[in-house]
């Protein structure tokens, strides 16, 4: 019986502790709560569920999830310059009783001959924040320095942690250790702060604020276990962790008191001979007080060389077991505690130790450790799968990971959290009492009021999931009466057994139609929100809507082009005229017709511009996929210069130089306050494409008059003539005309048969490989007017047959037949039957030599059309 009870007890323990299978990502829902934020910094959630959050410019706000309502509590007067501002927020453990909250911010009032960042306690009242009490000040160097930290967090014992940055300029140490202690160079020496036991900068401090309301005088005590005891010479007792560069976001494990933080690391893209390791960001775990290495070590205690900045020579590597602060700016102890290794560390490039993190820009941050049993049961509670996992994230990369630790809290593994979900520069996250995750997203650009900055909540749905509603319409604009066919095709439910029903409203709130594809006629002019509600068999529903504008017919824009409308033939002037017809606008002012003539070098995205009507450079796409927008704007300066300013300073001859700068990083050209991060993960050609796009911003406008003569004089790229007109009702009409060279790659085909494969060649291009008889490639809407001959360039060692040029379909009218003789490389011409207008052209291979196999193939390389 005793053993049976023991077995039963172990079985129950296993059931309670088993995390189960990983939940499907579709069971998580991200809900936007507030999208009007100006540099959100930190948030905290009270025990009653109220969310409090701050913005760097000084705003303090709350969000009531029950009422779905935001309250702007106050705008604090702060010094929001450099990296300072309103940085940290924490609610007192007794907040519901005493209404105290703590803020860390740049005090706009000078203290003596300098500025400070100040930790203050406020009382929240209906009128706002009152009873300011200053607890602690951190004196600063103000001009030309970086790294402020500023995160606040309480542990379960009521101890308050505060992170501070090293207050150092990193841009004259080439991305390595900023330990320049020459006279007058204190701004470039992190040993004055991070490595100084008698300074509050470059630290994570731990204090115990007074909790007695009757004695709320701003005093605090020093908890047992800090790095230095009160009264120890040349030390500050508030220091819990030292050797920090920029510990921007911290979190405390509420069960064991372990401190976690993300450390934003230095910028060197490569290891430096006689300087030290490349830059790494870190996620750190402090189980007890300690020295975490900066500026003598980085990552897993990778040591820097002691560098003589005057002679530009290197000495010995620093010793992590016996670190020495040699700086003449040091006011603390010379001998420092042994350096502690990072918990997780990673460079710009792929990490050998933590490959899951990928590569790219870096800005590490640490979030909470989730304990399933510490949260009340609720519908949105994260599942037990995440029990005891640490949430970490990277601001620059926009990714979130969960870290699994063993029973001794050592690193075990990590995995991406919601990899398909966009997180736009996450800057803080915390769980509420219901086990739902709240997150602040900073938005696209650094040091800017971003339209995509948000407060969001992420919920888990254990049971039936709501469907996903899709909506489309065959027409979204037109004159009354306007008959529109709607569709909810593409709507789906993650729960495969659920059936769906569709209810529609077009001009009123009630149900006006049912079914997946109704038709509705709008009889009166106006703007209408057509809405579909998709409901599953369990009663869960989702909605989507589309705007229908009735009362104005879109303008018709046409381009009269005197030459062939698909091809150009060398240097050739052609007359053109843009014509616009609009039912409502009786007179069309010529100056309102916008016309552009673009030349796109070979390799640029012609298909993209034809599909969207927008000029898209490969380099622009690469920039949008990278972290560049965090520091640069198109027209406005952010951390770095605007792209327009860069284009005005440099010319095409600088492409190679600037591409290297993107890859390797650097500083000092535009500002001494911020360095450009290295991007060693980029290949040289991609970096060059990015530079070419930026430099194109200063080139002459491609805009041309609505009527005139244009000359095609370049090759082998494409020309695109675009014409647009926006009528008085705001509707756009446009036409695009693409001109390709008369000789072009067969790989430019718009579509092709399943028996075709696109193969790369030794020149970096592609050929079309025919693998089946009667396989074909297709070119959409080629103007065959005036064309008399076609020439093909093929390679086939064995096959014989005919390349048939057909119009309309793969079995349509044959307009040319090019013989295939099986002689290897063949450049062969054939006459074209006279045609007029534009046609879909199919190039079909009719094989006659006994079958196609891997030894007998046909590669079609180029096509050329001629007028004679």
Short mmCIF file of C-alpha atoms in Angstrom, two decimals, residues 257-666:
data_model
loop_
_atom_site.label_atom_id
_atom_site.label_comp_id
_atom_site.label_asym_id
_atom_site.label_seq_id
_atom_site.Cartn_x
_atom_site.Cartn_y
_atom_site.Cartn_z
CA UNK A 257 15.23 36.49 -7.05
CA UNK A 258 17.57 35.88 -10.00
CA UNK A 259 18.18 39.04 -12.02
CA UNK A 260 18.07 38.94 -15.83
CA UNK A 261 18.98 41.70 -18.25
CA UNK A 262 19.89 42.36 -21.83
CA UNK A 263 23.27 44.06 -22.35
CA UNK A 264 23.59 46.12 -25.53
CA UNK A 265 27.13 45.43 -26.67
CA UNK A 266 29.91 47.18 -28.63
CA UNK A 267 29.92 47.56 -32.39
CA UNK A 268 33.07 45.88 -33.77
CA UNK A 269 32.02 43.55 -36.57
CA UNK A 270 35.18 41.43 -36.50
CA UNK A 271 37.79 40.34 -33.99
CA UNK A 272 40.58 42.91 -33.94
CA UNK A 273 44.25 41.81 -33.95
CA UNK A 274 45.77 43.20 -30.77
CA UNK A 275 42.47 44.85 -29.81
CA UNK A 276 40.19 41.99 -28.84
CA UNK A 277 36.90 40.30 -29.65
CA UNK A 278 34.18 41.51 -31.98
CA UNK A 279 31.09 43.03 -30.40
CA UNK A 280 28.51 40.82 -28.71
CA UNK A 281 25.17 41.51 -27.10
CA UNK A 282 24.42 39.56 -23.94
CA UNK A 283 21.54 38.18 -21.95
CA UNK A 284 22.78 37.85 -18.38
CA UNK A 285 21.68 35.98 -15.29
CA UNK A 286 22.86 37.15 -11.85
CA UNK A 287 22.14 34.68 -9.05
CA UNK A 288 24.15 36.89 -6.73
CA UNK A 289 26.02 40.18 -6.84
CA UNK A 290 29.01 40.34 -9.18
CA UNK A 291 31.17 42.06 -11.79
CA UNK A 292 30.07 41.26 -15.36
CA UNK A 293 33.14 42.39 -17.25
CA UNK A 294 32.66 45.64 -19.16
CA UNK A 295 34.83 47.30 -20.44
CA UNK A 296 37.56 44.68 -19.99
CA UNK A 297 35.60 41.62 -21.21
CA UNK A 298 32.58 40.80 -23.35
CA UNK A 299 30.41 37.70 -23.89
CA UNK A 300 31.71 34.61 -22.12
CA UNK A 301 34.63 36.63 -20.66
CA UNK A 302 36.34 37.20 -24.00
CA UNK A 303 39.19 39.54 -22.96
CA UNK A 304 40.28 42.77 -24.59
CA UNK A 305 43.90 43.86 -24.87
CA UNK A 306 45.11 46.75 -22.74
CA UNK A 307 45.42 49.39 -25.46
CA UNK A 308 47.62 52.48 -25.46
CA UNK A 309 45.45 55.05 -27.26
CA UNK A 310 48.35 57.49 -27.61
CA UNK A 311 50.93 55.11 -29.05
CA UNK A 312 48.27 52.89 -30.69
CA UNK A 313 49.92 49.75 -29.38
CA UNK A 314 48.55 46.82 -27.37
CA UNK A 315 49.76 45.22 -24.19
CA UNK A 316 48.58 42.10 -22.41
CA UNK A 317 45.10 40.60 -22.46
CA UNK A 318 43.02 41.40 -19.38
CA UNK A 319 42.65 38.54 -16.89
CA UNK A 320 39.02 37.71 -15.96
CA UNK A 321 40.15 36.14 -12.69
CA UNK A 322 42.04 39.27 -11.60
CA UNK A 323 40.63 42.29 -13.41
CA UNK A 324 42.37 45.60 -12.70
CA UNK A 325 40.93 49.08 -13.14
CA UNK A 326 44.08 50.99 -14.16
CA UNK A 327 42.31 54.19 -15.21
CA UNK A 328 43.39 57.58 -13.82
CA UNK A 329 39.63 58.38 -13.86
CA UNK A 330 38.90 55.58 -11.39
CA UNK A 331 37.79 56.74 -7.94
CA UNK A 332 37.11 53.24 -6.66
CA UNK A 333 38.99 50.06 -5.95
CA UNK A 334 41.82 49.08 -8.29
CA UNK A 335 41.30 45.34 -7.93
CA UNK A 336 37.86 44.27 -9.14
CA UNK A 337 35.89 41.09 -8.37
CA UNK A 338 36.37 38.19 -10.82
CA UNK A 339 34.43 38.68 -14.05
CA UNK A 340 31.25 36.65 -14.60
CA UNK A 341 30.39 35.08 -17.95
CA UNK A 342 27.27 36.01 -19.88
CA UNK A 343 24.31 33.64 -19.84
CA UNK A 344 23.76 34.06 -23.62
CA UNK A 345 25.93 36.07 -26.03
CA UNK A 346 25.84 36.69 -29.77
CA UNK A 347 27.54 38.89 -32.43
CA UNK A 348 26.15 40.55 -35.57
CA UNK A 349 26.99 37.42 -37.57
CA UNK A 350 25.71 33.91 -36.89
CA UNK A 351 26.44 32.79 -33.34
CA UNK A 352 28.41 29.53 -33.08
CA UNK A 353 27.03 28.94 -29.57
CA UNK A 354 23.43 30.10 -30.14
CA UNK A 355 22.67 29.68 -33.87
CA UNK A 356 18.91 29.99 -33.28
CA UNK A 357 19.34 33.76 -32.85
CA UNK A 358 20.35 34.23 -36.49
CA UNK A 359 22.26 37.32 -37.57
CA UNK A 360 21.69 41.04 -38.03
CA UNK A 361 21.56 44.12 -35.84
CA UNK A 362 21.68 43.61 -32.07
CA UNK A 363 19.81 45.04 -29.09
CA UNK A 364 19.33 42.35 -26.47
CA UNK A 365 16.64 42.58 -23.79
CA UNK A 366 15.37 40.26 -21.08
CA UNK A 367 11.81 39.64 -19.99
CA UNK A 368 10.07 37.62 -17.31
CA UNK A 369 10.35 34.00 -16.25
CA UNK A 370 6.89 32.46 -16.58
CA UNK A 371 5.58 30.19 -13.80
CA UNK A 372 2.30 28.62 -14.77
CA UNK A 373 1.07 28.03 -11.22
CA UNK A 374 1.70 31.64 -10.16
CA UNK A 375 -1.14 32.95 -12.31
CA UNK A 376 -4.87 32.57 -11.84
CA UNK A 377 -6.86 30.41 -14.20
CA UNK A 378 -8.22 32.50 -17.06
CA UNK A 379 -9.22 32.11 -20.68
CA UNK A 380 -6.09 33.86 -22.03
CA UNK A 381 -3.50 32.30 -19.70
CA UNK A 382 -0.32 30.99 -21.34
CA UNK A 383 -0.20 27.17 -21.20
CA UNK A 384 2.01 25.04 -18.97
CA UNK A 385 4.35 24.45 -21.92
CA UNK A 386 6.00 27.78 -21.04
CA UNK A 387 6.39 26.95 -17.35
CA UNK A 388 9.79 28.05 -15.97
CA UNK A 389 10.86 29.48 -19.33
CA UNK A 390 12.65 32.83 -19.61
CA UNK A 391 11.41 35.24 -22.28
CA UNK A 392 14.17 37.14 -24.07
CA UNK A 393 13.95 39.40 -27.11
CA UNK A 394 15.98 41.59 -29.42
CA UNK A 395 14.74 45.11 -30.13
CA UNK A 396 16.66 45.46 -33.39
CA UNK A 397 15.80 42.06 -34.86
CA UNK A 398 12.17 42.12 -33.72
CA UNK A 399 12.29 38.57 -32.40
CA UNK A 400 11.20 36.89 -29.17
CA UNK A 401 12.62 33.63 -27.79
CA UNK A 402 11.83 31.43 -24.84
CA UNK A 403 14.76 29.90 -22.97
CA UNK A 404 14.47 26.52 -21.27
CA UNK A 405 16.67 25.98 -18.19
CA UNK A 406 17.49 22.83 -16.29
CA UNK A 407 16.62 22.22 -12.64
CA UNK A 408 19.72 24.22 -11.62
CA UNK A 409 18.67 27.19 -13.78
CA UNK A 410 21.45 26.63 -16.30
CA UNK A 411 20.87 27.28 -19.99
CA UNK A 412 19.48 24.27 -21.83
CA UNK A 413 17.87 25.41 -25.09
CA UNK A 414 15.87 28.16 -26.76
CA UNK A 415 13.15 28.40 -29.39
CA UNK A 416 11.49 31.20 -31.31
CA UNK A 417 8.19 32.47 -29.91
CA UNK A 418 5.52 33.10 -32.59
CA UNK A 419 7.98 33.27 -35.53
CA UNK A 420 5.29 34.35 -38.00
CA UNK A 421 4.10 37.21 -35.79
CA UNK A 422 5.54 40.68 -36.38
CA UNK A 423 7.03 42.37 -33.32
CA UNK A 424 8.02 45.90 -34.29
CA UNK A 425 11.01 46.61 -32.03
CA UNK A 426 9.68 45.15 -28.75
CA UNK A 427 10.93 47.25 -25.84
CA UNK A 428 9.29 45.73 -22.75
CA UNK A 429 7.03 42.85 -21.76
CA UNK A 430 5.35 41.65 -18.57
CA UNK A 431 2.67 39.11 -17.59
CA UNK A 432 -0.47 40.23 -15.78
CA UNK A 433 -2.07 38.18 -13.00
CA UNK A 434 -4.12 36.27 -15.59
CA UNK A 435 -1.01 34.95 -17.33
CA UNK A 436 -1.50 37.14 -20.41
CA UNK A 437 1.54 38.86 -21.92
CA UNK A 438 1.57 42.64 -22.31
CA UNK A 439 4.17 44.17 -24.63
CA UNK A 440 5.30 47.60 -25.75
CA UNK A 441 6.41 47.92 -29.37
CA UNK A 442 8.64 50.93 -29.94
CA UNK A 443 7.94 51.20 -33.69
CA UNK A 444 10.11 51.46 -36.78
CA UNK A 445 12.45 54.39 -36.19
CA UNK A 446 14.71 55.12 -33.24
CA UNK A 447 14.18 58.47 -31.52
CA UNK A 448 10.92 59.16 -33.36
CA UNK A 449 7.17 59.21 -32.77
CA UNK A 450 6.28 56.13 -34.78
CA UNK A 451 2.81 55.49 -36.13
CA UNK A 452 3.38 51.77 -35.52
CA UNK A 453 4.35 52.11 -31.82
CA UNK A 454 1.88 50.08 -29.76
CA UNK A 455 0.78 48.65 -26.46
CA UNK A 456 -0.41 45.09 -27.18
CA UNK A 457 -1.67 42.07 -25.29
CA UNK A 458 -0.98 38.48 -26.35
CA UNK A 459 -3.56 35.93 -25.26
CA UNK A 460 -3.72 32.15 -25.52
CA UNK A 461 -6.88 30.36 -26.60
CA UNK A 462 -7.06 26.79 -25.32
CA UNK A 463 -10.43 25.88 -26.79
CA UNK A 464 -12.31 26.73 -29.93
CA UNK A 465 -10.59 29.40 -32.02
CA UNK A 466 -12.31 32.20 -33.85
CA UNK A 467 -12.24 31.92 -37.65
CA UNK A 468 -10.18 34.22 -39.85
CA UNK A 469 -12.37 36.43 -42.04
CA UNK A 470 -11.31 37.44 -45.56
CA UNK A 471 -13.14 39.87 -47.82
CA UNK A 472 -12.78 41.05 -51.42
CA UNK A 473 -14.85 42.81 -54.04
CA UNK A 474 -14.71 42.91 -57.84
CA UNK A 475 -15.19 46.70 -57.74
CA UNK A 476 -14.47 49.11 -54.91
CA UNK A 477 -15.25 52.37 -56.69
CA UNK A 478 -17.62 53.59 -59.38
CA UNK A 479 -20.64 55.68 -60.21
CA UNK A 480 -24.13 54.94 -58.89
CA UNK A 481 -25.80 52.56 -59.38
CA UNK A 482 -22.79 50.34 -58.64
CA UNK A 483 -23.25 46.57 -58.69
CA UNK A 484 -20.56 44.80 -56.67
CA UNK A 485 -19.87 41.11 -56.30
CA UNK A 486 -18.38 40.37 -52.88
CA UNK A 487 -16.49 37.30 -51.73
CA UNK A 488 -15.36 35.84 -48.42
CA UNK A 489 -13.34 33.22 -50.26
CA UNK A 490 -10.16 32.41 -48.32
CA UNK A 491 -11.81 32.68 -44.91
CA UNK A 492 -10.87 29.71 -42.75
CA UNK A 493 -10.95 28.22 -39.28
CA UNK A 494 -7.95 26.66 -37.55
CA UNK A 495 -10.33 24.11 -36.03
CA UNK A 496 -10.80 22.00 -39.12
CA UNK A 497 -14.09 20.41 -38.03
CA UNK A 498 -15.86 23.78 -37.69
CA UNK A 499 -18.29 24.79 -40.41
CA UNK A 500 -18.59 28.49 -41.28
CA UNK A 501 -21.51 30.77 -42.03
CA UNK A 502 -21.31 34.23 -43.57
CA UNK A 503 -23.43 37.29 -42.81
CA UNK A 504 -23.07 40.60 -44.65
CA UNK A 505 -23.99 44.22 -44.11
CA UNK A 506 -23.45 46.83 -46.81
CA UNK A 507 -25.35 50.04 -46.03
CA UNK A 508 -26.80 49.32 -42.59
CA UNK A 509 -25.97 47.56 -39.34
CA UNK A 510 -28.36 44.67 -39.89
CA UNK A 511 -27.81 41.52 -41.93
CA UNK A 512 -28.40 42.28 -45.62
CA UNK A 513 -27.08 39.09 -47.22
CA UNK A 514 -25.80 35.61 -46.40
CA UNK A 515 -23.48 33.20 -48.16
CA UNK A 516 -19.88 33.28 -49.28
CA UNK A 517 -20.30 35.40 -52.44
CA UNK A 518 -23.28 37.78 -52.45
CA UNK A 519 -23.96 40.59 -54.91
CA UNK A 520 -25.23 44.01 -53.85
CA UNK A 521 -26.14 47.17 -55.78
CA UNK A 522 -25.39 50.56 -54.22
CA UNK A 523 -27.95 53.04 -55.54
CA UNK A 524 -26.84 56.25 -53.82
CA UNK A 525 -23.45 58.01 -53.81
CA UNK A 526 -21.38 57.74 -50.65
CA UNK A 527 -18.61 55.81 -48.92
CA UNK A 528 -19.77 52.50 -47.49
CA UNK A 529 -18.13 50.02 -45.12
CA UNK A 530 -19.14 46.61 -46.44
CA UNK A 531 -18.65 44.08 -43.66
CA UNK A 532 -18.68 40.30 -43.42
CA UNK A 533 -19.05 38.38 -40.17
CA UNK A 534 -17.76 34.80 -40.32
CA UNK A 535 -19.10 32.55 -37.55
CA UNK A 536 -18.06 29.00 -36.79
CA UNK A 537 -20.25 26.17 -35.57
CA UNK A 538 -19.29 26.90 -31.94
CA UNK A 539 -20.43 30.52 -32.14
CA UNK A 540 -17.00 32.18 -32.36
CA UNK A 541 -16.90 34.92 -34.97
CA UNK A 542 -14.56 37.33 -36.72
CA UNK A 543 -15.23 40.32 -38.95
CA UNK A 544 -13.56 42.06 -41.85
CA UNK A 545 -14.56 45.04 -43.92
CA UNK A 546 -13.83 46.83 -47.19
CA UNK A 547 -14.67 50.38 -48.25
CA UNK A 548 -16.85 50.88 -51.33
CA UNK A 549 -16.85 54.40 -52.81
CA UNK A 550 -19.95 55.17 -54.88
CA UNK A 551 -20.49 58.28 -56.96
CA UNK A 552 -17.32 58.79 -58.93
CA UNK A 553 -16.03 56.82 -61.92
CA UNK A 554 -12.24 56.32 -61.96
CA UNK A 555 -10.42 58.21 -64.72
CA UNK A 556 -9.25 56.33 -67.82
CA UNK A 557 -5.58 56.93 -68.60
CA UNK A 558 -4.02 55.77 -71.88
CA UNK A 559 -0.57 56.22 -73.40
CA UNK A 560 -0.38 56.72 -77.17
CA UNK A 561 3.07 55.43 -78.13
CA UNK A 562 4.23 55.75 -81.70
CA UNK A 563 6.64 52.80 -81.54
CA UNK A 564 6.33 49.13 -80.65
CA UNK A 565 4.66 48.86 -77.22
CA UNK A 566 6.78 45.90 -76.02
CA UNK A 567 10.30 46.35 -77.42
CA UNK A 568 12.90 48.99 -78.14
CA UNK A 569 15.52 48.70 -80.84
CA UNK A 570 18.71 50.55 -79.94
CA UNK A 571 18.75 54.35 -79.83
CA UNK A 572 15.37 55.31 -81.12
CA UNK A 573 13.34 58.53 -80.52
CA UNK A 574 9.59 57.87 -80.17
CA UNK A 575 6.68 60.31 -79.95
CA UNK A 576 4.13 59.78 -77.19
CA UNK A 577 1.06 61.40 -75.64
CA UNK A 578 -0.83 60.69 -72.41
CA UNK A 579 -4.61 60.96 -72.72
CA UNK A 580 -7.06 61.14 -69.82
CA UNK A 581 -10.85 60.77 -69.86
CA UNK A 582 -12.94 61.27 -66.72
CA UNK A 583 -16.73 61.28 -66.54
CA UNK A 584 -16.87 63.83 -63.72
CA UNK A 585 -13.86 66.02 -64.57
CA UNK A 586 -14.82 67.62 -67.88
CA UNK A 587 -11.51 69.49 -68.16
CA UNK A 588 -8.20 67.75 -67.48
CA UNK A 589 -5.44 70.22 -66.50
CA UNK A 590 -2.22 68.93 -68.14
CA UNK A 591 -0.20 69.82 -65.04
CA UNK A 592 -2.29 67.34 -63.04
CA UNK A 593 -1.20 64.46 -65.24
CA UNK A 594 1.93 62.85 -63.77
CA UNK A 595 4.24 61.03 -66.16
CA UNK A 596 7.55 59.24 -65.43
CA UNK A 597 10.04 57.51 -67.70
CA UNK A 598 12.19 55.06 -65.73
CA UNK A 599 15.19 53.06 -66.85
CA UNK A 600 15.66 49.87 -64.85
CA UNK A 601 19.06 48.19 -65.22
CA UNK A 602 19.02 44.45 -65.83
CA UNK A 603 18.12 42.66 -62.61
CA UNK A 604 15.82 45.34 -61.19
CA UNK A 605 12.27 44.40 -60.28
CA UNK A 606 10.32 45.08 -63.47
CA UNK A 607 7.53 42.69 -62.47
CA UNK A 608 7.10 44.57 -59.20
CA UNK A 609 6.66 47.95 -60.85
CA UNK A 610 4.24 46.55 -63.40
CA UNK A 611 2.17 44.92 -60.66
CA UNK A 612 2.11 47.82 -58.22
CA UNK A 613 2.75 50.91 -60.30
CA UNK A 614 5.57 51.80 -57.93
CA UNK A 615 9.27 51.98 -58.71
CA UNK A 616 11.03 49.44 -56.49
CA UNK A 617 14.80 49.13 -56.33
CA UNK A 618 16.41 45.92 -55.17
CA UNK A 619 18.46 48.02 -52.77
CA UNK A 620 15.33 49.61 -51.33
CA UNK A 621 13.85 46.16 -50.70
CA UNK A 622 17.06 45.05 -48.96
CA UNK A 623 16.96 48.16 -46.74
CA UNK A 624 13.34 47.53 -45.80
CA UNK A 625 14.21 43.96 -44.85
CA UNK A 626 17.13 45.06 -42.67
CA UNK A 627 17.48 47.08 -39.48
CA UNK A 628 18.47 50.29 -41.36
CA UNK A 629 15.17 52.08 -40.70
CA UNK A 630 15.82 52.02 -36.98
CA UNK A 631 18.55 54.65 -37.47
CA UNK A 632 17.84 56.40 -40.79
CA UNK A 633 14.84 58.10 -42.37
CA UNK A 634 14.28 58.96 -46.02
CA UNK A 635 14.01 62.72 -45.53
CA UNK A 636 14.59 63.22 -41.81
CA UNK A 637 17.57 62.61 -39.57
CA UNK A 638 17.16 59.93 -36.91
CA UNK A 639 20.14 58.45 -35.10
CA UNK A 640 22.05 58.69 -38.36
CA UNK A 641 21.69 61.01 -41.36
CA UNK A 642 18.74 60.84 -43.73
CA UNK A 643 19.17 58.93 -46.97
CA UNK A 644 18.65 62.20 -48.83
CA UNK A 645 21.56 63.81 -46.99
CA UNK A 646 23.80 60.83 -47.81
CA UNK A 647 22.84 61.06 -51.49
CA UNK A 648 23.74 64.75 -51.56
CA UNK A 649 27.18 64.16 -50.02
CA UNK A 650 28.34 61.18 -52.08
CA UNK A 651 28.44 60.20 -55.76
CA UNK A 652 28.40 56.92 -57.71
CA UNK A 653 32.17 56.59 -57.30
CA UNK A 654 31.62 56.03 -53.57
CA UNK A 655 29.53 52.85 -53.94
CA UNK A 656 32.37 50.49 -53.04
CA UNK A 657 33.52 52.60 -50.10
CA UNK A 658 30.01 52.97 -48.64
CA UNK A 659 29.21 49.28 -49.13
CA UNK A 660 32.28 48.44 -47.03
CA UNK A 661 31.11 50.95 -44.40
CA UNK A 662 27.71 49.24 -44.18
CA UNK A 663 29.37 45.86 -43.67
CA UNK A 664 32.09 46.95 -41.24
CA UNK A 665 30.32 49.82 -39.44
CA UNK A 666 31.99 53.01 -38.32
#
